[in-house]
PDB file of C-alpha atoms in Angstrom:
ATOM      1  CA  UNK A  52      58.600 138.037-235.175  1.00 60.00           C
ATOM      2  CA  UNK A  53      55.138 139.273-236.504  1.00 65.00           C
ATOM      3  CA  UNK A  54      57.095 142.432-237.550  1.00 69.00           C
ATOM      4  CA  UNK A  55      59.347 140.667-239.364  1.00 68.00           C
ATOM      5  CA  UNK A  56      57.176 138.019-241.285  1.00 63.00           C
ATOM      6  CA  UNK A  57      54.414 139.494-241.753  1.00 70.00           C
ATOM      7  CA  UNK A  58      51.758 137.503-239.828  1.00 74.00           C
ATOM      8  CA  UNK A  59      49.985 139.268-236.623  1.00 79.00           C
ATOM      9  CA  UNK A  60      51.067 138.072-232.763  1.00 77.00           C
ATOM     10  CA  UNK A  61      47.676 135.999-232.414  1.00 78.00           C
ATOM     11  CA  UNK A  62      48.296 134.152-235.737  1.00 77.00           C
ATOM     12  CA  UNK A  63      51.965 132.842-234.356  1.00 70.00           C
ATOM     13  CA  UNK A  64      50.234 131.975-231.542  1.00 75.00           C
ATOM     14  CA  UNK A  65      48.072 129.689-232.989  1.00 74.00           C
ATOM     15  CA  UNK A  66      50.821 127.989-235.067  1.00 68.00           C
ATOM     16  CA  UNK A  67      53.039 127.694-232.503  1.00 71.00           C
ATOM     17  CA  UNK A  68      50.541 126.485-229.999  1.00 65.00           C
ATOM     18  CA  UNK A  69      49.864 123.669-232.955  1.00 63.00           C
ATOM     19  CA  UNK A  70      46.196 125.161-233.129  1.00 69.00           C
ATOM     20  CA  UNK A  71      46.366 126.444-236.501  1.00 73.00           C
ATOM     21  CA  UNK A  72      48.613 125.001-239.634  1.00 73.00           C
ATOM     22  CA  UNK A  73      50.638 127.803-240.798  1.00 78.00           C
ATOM     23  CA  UNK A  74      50.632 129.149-244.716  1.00 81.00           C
ATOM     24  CA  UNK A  75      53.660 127.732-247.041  1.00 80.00           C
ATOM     25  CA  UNK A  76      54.648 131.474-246.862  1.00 82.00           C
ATOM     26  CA  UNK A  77      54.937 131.533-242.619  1.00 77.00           C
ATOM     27  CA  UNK A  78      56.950 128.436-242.882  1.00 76.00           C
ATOM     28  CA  UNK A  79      59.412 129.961-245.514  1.00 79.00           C
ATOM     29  CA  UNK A  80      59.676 133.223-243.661  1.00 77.00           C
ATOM     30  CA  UNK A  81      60.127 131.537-239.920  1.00 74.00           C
ATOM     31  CA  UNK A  82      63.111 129.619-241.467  1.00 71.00           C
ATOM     32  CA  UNK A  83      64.286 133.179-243.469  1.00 75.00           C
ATOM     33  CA  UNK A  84      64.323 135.157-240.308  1.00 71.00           C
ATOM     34  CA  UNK A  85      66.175 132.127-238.604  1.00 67.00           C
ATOM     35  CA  UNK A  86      69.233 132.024-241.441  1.00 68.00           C
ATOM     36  CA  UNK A  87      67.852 128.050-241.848  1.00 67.00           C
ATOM     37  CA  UNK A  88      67.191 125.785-245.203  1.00 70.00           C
ATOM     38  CA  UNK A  89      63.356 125.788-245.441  1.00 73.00           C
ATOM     39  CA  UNK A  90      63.534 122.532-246.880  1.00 76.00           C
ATOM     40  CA  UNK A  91      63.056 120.080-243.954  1.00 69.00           C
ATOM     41  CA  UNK A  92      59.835 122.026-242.503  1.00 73.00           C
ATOM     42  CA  UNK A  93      58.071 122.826-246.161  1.00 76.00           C
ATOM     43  CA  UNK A  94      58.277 118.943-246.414  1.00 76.00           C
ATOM     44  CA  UNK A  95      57.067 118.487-242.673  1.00 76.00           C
ATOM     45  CA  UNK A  96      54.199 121.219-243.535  1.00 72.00           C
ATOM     46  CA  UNK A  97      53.551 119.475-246.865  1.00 77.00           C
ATOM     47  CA  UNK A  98      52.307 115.901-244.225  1.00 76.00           C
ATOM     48  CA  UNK A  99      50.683 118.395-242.227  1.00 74.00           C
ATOM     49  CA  UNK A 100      48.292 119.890-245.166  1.00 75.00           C
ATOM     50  CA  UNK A 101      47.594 116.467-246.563  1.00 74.00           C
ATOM     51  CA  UNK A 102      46.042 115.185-243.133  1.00 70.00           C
ATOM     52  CA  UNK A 103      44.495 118.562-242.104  1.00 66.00           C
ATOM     53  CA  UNK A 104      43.002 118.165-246.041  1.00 70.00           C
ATOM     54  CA  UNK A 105      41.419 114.583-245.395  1.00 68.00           C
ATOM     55  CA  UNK A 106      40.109 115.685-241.972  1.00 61.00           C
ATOM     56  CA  UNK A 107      37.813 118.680-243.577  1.00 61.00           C
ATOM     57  CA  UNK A 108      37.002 117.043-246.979  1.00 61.00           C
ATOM     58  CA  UNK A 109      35.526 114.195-244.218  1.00 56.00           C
ATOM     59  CA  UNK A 110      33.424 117.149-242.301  1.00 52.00           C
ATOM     60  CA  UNK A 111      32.772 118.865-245.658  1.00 52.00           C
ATOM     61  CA  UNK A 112      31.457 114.933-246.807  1.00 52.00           C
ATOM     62  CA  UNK A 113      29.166 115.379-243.837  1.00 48.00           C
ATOM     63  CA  UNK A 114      27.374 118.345-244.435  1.00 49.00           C
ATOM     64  CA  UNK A 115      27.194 117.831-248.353  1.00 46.00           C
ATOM     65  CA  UNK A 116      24.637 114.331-247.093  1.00 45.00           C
ATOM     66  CA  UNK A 117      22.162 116.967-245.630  1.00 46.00           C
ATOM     67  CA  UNK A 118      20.825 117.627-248.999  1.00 43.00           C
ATOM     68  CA  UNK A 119      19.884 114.164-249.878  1.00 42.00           C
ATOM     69  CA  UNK A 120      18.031 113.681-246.369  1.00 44.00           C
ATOM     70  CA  UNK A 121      16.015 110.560-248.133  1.00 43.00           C
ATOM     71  CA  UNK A 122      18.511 108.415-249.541  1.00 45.00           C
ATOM     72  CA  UNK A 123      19.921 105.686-246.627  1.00 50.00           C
ATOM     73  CA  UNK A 124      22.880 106.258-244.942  1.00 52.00           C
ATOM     74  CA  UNK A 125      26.004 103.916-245.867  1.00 50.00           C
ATOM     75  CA  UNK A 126      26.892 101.689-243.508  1.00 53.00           C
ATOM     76  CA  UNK A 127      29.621 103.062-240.807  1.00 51.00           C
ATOM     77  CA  UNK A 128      33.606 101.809-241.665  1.00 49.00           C
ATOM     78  CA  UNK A 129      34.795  98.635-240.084  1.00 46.00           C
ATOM     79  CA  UNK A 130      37.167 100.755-238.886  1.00 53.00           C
ATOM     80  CA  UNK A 131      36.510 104.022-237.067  1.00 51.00           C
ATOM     81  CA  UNK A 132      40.497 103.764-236.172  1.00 50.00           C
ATOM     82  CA  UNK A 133      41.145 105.304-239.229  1.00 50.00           C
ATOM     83  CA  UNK A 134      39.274 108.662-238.421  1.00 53.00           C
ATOM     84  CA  UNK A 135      41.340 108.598-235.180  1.00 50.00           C
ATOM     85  CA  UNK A 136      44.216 107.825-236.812  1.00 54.00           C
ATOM     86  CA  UNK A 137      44.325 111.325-238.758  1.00 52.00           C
ATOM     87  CA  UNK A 138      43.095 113.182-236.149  1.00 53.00           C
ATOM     88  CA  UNK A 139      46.222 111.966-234.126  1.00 49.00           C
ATOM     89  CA  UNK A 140      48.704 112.368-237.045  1.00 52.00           C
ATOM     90  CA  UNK A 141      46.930 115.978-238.198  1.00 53.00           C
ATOM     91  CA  UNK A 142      47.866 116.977-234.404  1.00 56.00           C
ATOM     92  CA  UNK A 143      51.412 115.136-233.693  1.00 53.00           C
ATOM     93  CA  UNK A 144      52.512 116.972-237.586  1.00 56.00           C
ATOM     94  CA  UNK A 145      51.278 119.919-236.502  1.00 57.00           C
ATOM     95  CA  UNK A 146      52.930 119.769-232.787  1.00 54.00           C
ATOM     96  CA  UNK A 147      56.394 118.776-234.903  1.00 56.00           C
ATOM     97  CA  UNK A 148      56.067 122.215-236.603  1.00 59.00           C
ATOM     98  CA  UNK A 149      55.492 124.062-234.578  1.00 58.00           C
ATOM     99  CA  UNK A 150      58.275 122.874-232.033  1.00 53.00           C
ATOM    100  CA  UNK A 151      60.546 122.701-234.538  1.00 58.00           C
ATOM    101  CA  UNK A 152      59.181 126.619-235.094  1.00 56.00           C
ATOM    102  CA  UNK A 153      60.305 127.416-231.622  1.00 55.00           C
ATOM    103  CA  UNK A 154      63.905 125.415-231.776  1.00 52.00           C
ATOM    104  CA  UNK A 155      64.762 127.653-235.216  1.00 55.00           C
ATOM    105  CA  UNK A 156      63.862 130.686-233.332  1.00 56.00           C
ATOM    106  CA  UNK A 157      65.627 129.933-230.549  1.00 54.00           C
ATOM    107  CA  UNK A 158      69.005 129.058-232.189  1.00 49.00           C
ATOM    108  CA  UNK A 159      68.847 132.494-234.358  1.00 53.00           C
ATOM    109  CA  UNK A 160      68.206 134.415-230.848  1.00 52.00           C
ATOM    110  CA  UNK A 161      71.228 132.937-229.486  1.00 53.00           C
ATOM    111  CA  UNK A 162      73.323 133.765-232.868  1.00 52.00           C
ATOM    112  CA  UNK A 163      71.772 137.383-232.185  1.00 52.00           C
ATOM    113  CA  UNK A 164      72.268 137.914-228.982  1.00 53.00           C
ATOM    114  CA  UNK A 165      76.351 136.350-229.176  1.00 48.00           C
ATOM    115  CA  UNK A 166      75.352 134.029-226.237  1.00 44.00           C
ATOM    116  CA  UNK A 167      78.332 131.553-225.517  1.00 45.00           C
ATOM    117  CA  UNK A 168      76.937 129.486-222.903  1.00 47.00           C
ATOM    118  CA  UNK A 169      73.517 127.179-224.440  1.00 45.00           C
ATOM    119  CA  UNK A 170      70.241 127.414-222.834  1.00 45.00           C
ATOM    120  CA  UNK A 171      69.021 124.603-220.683  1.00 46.00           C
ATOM    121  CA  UNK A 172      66.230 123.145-222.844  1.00 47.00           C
ATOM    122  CA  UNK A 173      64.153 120.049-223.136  1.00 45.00           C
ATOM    123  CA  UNK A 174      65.251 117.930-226.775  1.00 45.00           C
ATOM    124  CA  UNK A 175      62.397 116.462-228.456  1.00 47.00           C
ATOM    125  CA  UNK A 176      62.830 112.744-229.285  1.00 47.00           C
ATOM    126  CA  UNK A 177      62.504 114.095-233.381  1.00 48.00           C
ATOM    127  CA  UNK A 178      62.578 116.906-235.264  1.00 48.00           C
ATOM    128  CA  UNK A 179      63.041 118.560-238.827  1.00 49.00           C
ATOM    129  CA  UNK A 180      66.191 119.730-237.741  1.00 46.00           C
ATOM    130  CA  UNK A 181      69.325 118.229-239.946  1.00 48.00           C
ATOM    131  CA  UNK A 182      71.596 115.704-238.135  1.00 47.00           C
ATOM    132  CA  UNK A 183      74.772 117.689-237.446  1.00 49.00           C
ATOM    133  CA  UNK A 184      78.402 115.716-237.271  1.00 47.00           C
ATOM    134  CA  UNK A 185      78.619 115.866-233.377  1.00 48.00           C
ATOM    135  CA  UNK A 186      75.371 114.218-232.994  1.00 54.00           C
ATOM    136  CA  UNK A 187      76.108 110.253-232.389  1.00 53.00           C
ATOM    137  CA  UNK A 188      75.544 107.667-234.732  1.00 82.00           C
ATOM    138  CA  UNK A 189      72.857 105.411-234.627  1.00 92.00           C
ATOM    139  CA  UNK A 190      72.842 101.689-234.007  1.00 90.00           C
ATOM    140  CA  UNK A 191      70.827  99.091-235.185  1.00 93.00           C
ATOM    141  CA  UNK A 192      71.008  95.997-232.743  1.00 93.00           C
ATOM    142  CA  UNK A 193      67.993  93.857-233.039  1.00 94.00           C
ATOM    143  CA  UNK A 194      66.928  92.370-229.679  1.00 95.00           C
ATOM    144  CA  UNK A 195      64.074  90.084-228.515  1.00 95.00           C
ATOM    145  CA  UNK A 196      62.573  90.986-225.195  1.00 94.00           C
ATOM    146  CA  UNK A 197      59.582  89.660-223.875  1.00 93.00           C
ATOM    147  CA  UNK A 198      58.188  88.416-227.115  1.00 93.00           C
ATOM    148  CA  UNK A 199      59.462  92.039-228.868  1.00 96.00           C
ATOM    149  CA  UNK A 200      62.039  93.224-230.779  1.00 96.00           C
ATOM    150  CA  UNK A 201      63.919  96.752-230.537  1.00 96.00           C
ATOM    151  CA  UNK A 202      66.936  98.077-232.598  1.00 94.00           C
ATOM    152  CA  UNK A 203      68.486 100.031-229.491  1.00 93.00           C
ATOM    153  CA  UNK A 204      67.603 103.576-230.410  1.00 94.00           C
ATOM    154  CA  UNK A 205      64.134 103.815-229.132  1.00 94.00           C
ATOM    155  CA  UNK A 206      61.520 101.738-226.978  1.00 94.00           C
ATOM    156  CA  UNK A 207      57.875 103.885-228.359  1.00 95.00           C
ATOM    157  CA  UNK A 208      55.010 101.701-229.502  1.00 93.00           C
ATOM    158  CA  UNK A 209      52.690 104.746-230.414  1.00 92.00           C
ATOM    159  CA  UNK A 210      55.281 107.674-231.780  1.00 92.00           C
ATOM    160  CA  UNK A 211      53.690 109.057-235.104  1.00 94.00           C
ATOM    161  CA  UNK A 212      56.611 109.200-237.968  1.00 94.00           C
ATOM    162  CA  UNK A 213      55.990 110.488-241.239  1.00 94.00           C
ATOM    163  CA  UNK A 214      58.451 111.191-243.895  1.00 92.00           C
ATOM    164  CA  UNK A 215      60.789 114.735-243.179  1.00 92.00           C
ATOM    165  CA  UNK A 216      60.738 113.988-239.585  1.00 93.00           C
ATOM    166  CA  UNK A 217      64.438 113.195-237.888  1.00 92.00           C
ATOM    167  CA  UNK A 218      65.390 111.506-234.525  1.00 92.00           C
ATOM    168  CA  UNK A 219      65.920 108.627-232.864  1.00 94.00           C
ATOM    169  CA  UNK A 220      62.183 107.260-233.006  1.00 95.00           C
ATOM    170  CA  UNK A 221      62.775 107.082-236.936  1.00 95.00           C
ATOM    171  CA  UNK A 222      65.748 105.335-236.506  1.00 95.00           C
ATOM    172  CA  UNK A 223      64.186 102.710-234.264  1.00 95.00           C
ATOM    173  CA  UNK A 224      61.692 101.853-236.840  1.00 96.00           C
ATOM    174  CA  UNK A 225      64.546 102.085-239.841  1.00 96.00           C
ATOM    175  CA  UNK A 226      66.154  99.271-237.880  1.00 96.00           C
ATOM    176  CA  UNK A 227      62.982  96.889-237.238  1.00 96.00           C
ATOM    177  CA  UNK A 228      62.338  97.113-241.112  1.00 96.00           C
ATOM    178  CA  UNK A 229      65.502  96.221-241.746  1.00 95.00           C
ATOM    179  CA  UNK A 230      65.432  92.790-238.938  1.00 95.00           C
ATOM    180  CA  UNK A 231      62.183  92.315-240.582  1.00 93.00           C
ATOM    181  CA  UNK A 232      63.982  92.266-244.124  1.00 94.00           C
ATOM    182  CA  UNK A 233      63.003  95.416-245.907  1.00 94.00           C
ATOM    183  CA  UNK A 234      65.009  97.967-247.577  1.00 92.00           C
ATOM    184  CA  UNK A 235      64.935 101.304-245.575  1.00 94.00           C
ATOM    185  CA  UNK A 236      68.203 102.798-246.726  1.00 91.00           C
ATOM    186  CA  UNK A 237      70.810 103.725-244.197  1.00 91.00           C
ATOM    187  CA  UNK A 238      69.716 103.774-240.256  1.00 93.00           C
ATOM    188  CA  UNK A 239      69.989 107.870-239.965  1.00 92.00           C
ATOM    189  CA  UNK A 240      67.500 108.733-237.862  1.00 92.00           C
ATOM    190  CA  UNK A 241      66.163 110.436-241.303  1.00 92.00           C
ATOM    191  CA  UNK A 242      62.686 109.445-242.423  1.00 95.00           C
ATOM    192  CA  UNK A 243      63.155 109.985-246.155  1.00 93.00           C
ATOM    193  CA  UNK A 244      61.531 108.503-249.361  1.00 94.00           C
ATOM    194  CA  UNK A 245      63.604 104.531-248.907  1.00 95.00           C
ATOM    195  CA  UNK A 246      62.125 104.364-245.332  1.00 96.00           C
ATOM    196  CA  UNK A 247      58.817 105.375-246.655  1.00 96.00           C
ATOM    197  CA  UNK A 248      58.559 102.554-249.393  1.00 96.00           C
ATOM    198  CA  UNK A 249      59.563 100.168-246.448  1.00 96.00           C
ATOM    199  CA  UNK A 250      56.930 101.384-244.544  1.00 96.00           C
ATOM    200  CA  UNK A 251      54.273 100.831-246.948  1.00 96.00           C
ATOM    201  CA  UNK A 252      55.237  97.246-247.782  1.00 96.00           C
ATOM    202  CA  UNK A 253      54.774  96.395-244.141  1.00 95.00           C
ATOM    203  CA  UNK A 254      51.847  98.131-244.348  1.00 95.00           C
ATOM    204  CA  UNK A 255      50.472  96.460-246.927  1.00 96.00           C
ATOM    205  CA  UNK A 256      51.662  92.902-246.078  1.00 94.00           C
ATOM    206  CA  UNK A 257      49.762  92.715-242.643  1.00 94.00           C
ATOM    207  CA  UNK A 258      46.998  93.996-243.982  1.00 95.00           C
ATOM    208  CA  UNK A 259      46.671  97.964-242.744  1.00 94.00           C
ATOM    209  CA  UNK A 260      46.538 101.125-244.371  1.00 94.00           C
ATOM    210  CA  UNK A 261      49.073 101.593-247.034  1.00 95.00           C
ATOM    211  CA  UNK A 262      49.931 104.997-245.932  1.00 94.00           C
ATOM    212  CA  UNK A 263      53.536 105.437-245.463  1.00 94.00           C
ATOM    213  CA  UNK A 264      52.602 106.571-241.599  1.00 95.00           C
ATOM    214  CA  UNK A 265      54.201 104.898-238.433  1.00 95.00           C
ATOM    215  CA  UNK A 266      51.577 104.824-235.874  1.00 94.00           C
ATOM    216  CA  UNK A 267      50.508 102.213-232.936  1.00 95.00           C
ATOM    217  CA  UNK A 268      49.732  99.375-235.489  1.00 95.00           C
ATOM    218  CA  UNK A 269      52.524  99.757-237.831  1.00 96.00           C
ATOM    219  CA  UNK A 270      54.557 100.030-234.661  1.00 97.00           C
ATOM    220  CA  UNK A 271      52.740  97.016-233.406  1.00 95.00           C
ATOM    221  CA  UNK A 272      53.712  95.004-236.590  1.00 95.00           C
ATOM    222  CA  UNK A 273      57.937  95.915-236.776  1.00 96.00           C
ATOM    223  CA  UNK A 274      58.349  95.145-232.928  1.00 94.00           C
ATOM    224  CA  UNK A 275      55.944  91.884-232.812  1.00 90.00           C
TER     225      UNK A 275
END
C-alpha cells in the first residue's frame, strides 16, 4: 500500500491506527487503489480536519497567553464539556476513517485475489460506505419505553454522528427528529445536509451547541 500511494508503512500506521489524520491526497489515493468514489471519505476527512483544527488553534490559544504573563486570566467556560466534546468527536471521526480505510482495502483485496467465499468480519454500526440495494431498509417506529423514545434502528445514547457518516445509528436519530417534528429528509441511514439542518434546530432549541454534531446531549434531547 505505501508502494502504491506514496506514503511510508509508519505513516499508514498512524492513520489507520486513528493516531494521525491523513492528507486530502492519502484519502484520494486509499480510495484510487481500492477502485472506490472518494467522495464519502473526503467529506468524512473534511469533519475530521475541522475538529482536529479547533483542538490545536485551542493549544496554539494557550501558548500565544505566555507573552502577556501580566494581564488576568479570563474566567474558565461554564462549560468545560465542550473541550471534551471535540476531543471525543476529533477521535470517533478519525476512528470512522480510518476503519472505513481498512473496509475499502479489504473489499479491493478480495476483488484481487478472486475470493468467492467473504471473510468473517466484524460490521461497524456506521460507515462512509454507500448503502447498497441488498442492504435492508430502515424503519422508523417511534416507541416510548421507560420515559424514552427509539425509532427501532438503534438503542445508543452517546454514538458521535456527523454529516457523511452512514448506518443505522444515523438512522435512529433521522427518525427521533422526525417524532420530534423536524424535517430530516428520508430515514436512510445517510447523514447528509437535511439531517444536518434538523440537527441544528434541536440544537439550538434546547439550548446546546449549534453544531450540527450528534453526541450524548443531542442524543439526550431526541430520545427524552
Amino acid at each position: 500500500m505505501a508502494a502504491k500511494t506514496g506514503y511510508s508503512t509508519s505513516s499508514w500506521e498512524r492513520y489507520l491506527g486513528g493516531r494521525s489524520l491523513p492528507p486530502r491526497e492519502a484519502v484520494e489515493a486509499m480510495a484510487r487503489i481500492a477502485g472506490e468514489d472518494p467522495t464519502r471519505l473526503l467529506a468524512l476527512h473534511e469533519v475530521a480536519a475541522e475538529a482536529w483544527t479547533e483542538r490545536r488553534g485551542g493549544a496554539s490559544g494557550g501558548r500565544a497567553g505566555h507573552v502577556v504573563e501580566s494581564v488576568p486570566r479570563p474566567r474558565r467556560s461554564a462549560r468545560p464539556w465542550i473541550r471534551t466534546r471535540t476531543a471525543v468527536v476529533v477521535g470517533a471521526v478519525a476512528l470512522v476513517l480510518a476503519v472505513s480505510t481498512t473496509v475499502l482495502l479489504a473489499v479491493r483485496l478480495d476483488r484481487d485475489g478472486g475470493e468467492k467465499q467473504a471473510a468473517p468480519s466484524a460490521t461497524p454500526s456506521w460507515s462512509m460506505l454507500s448503502p447498497t440495494p441488498s442492504e435492508p431498509s430502515y424503519t422508523c417506529r417511534p416507541r416510548r419505553i421507560d420515559g424514552l423514545w427509539y425509532g427501532g434502528n438503534s438503542r445508543t445514547k452517546e454514538a458521535v454522528l456527523a454529516k457523511g457518516l452512514v448506518g443505522p445509528d444515523v438512522a435512529e436519530a433521522q427518525c427521533l427528529l422526525r417524532r420530534a417534528g423536524y424535517a430530516p429528509g428520508v430515514v436512510d441511514g445517510i447523514y447528509g445536509p437535511l439531517t444536518e439542518r434538523a440537527v441544528k434546530q434541536v440544537q439550538r432549541k434546547v439550548g446546546l451547541v449549534v453544531d450540527g454534531i450528534i453526541g450524548p446531549h443531542t442524543w439526550e434531547a431526541l430520545r427524552g
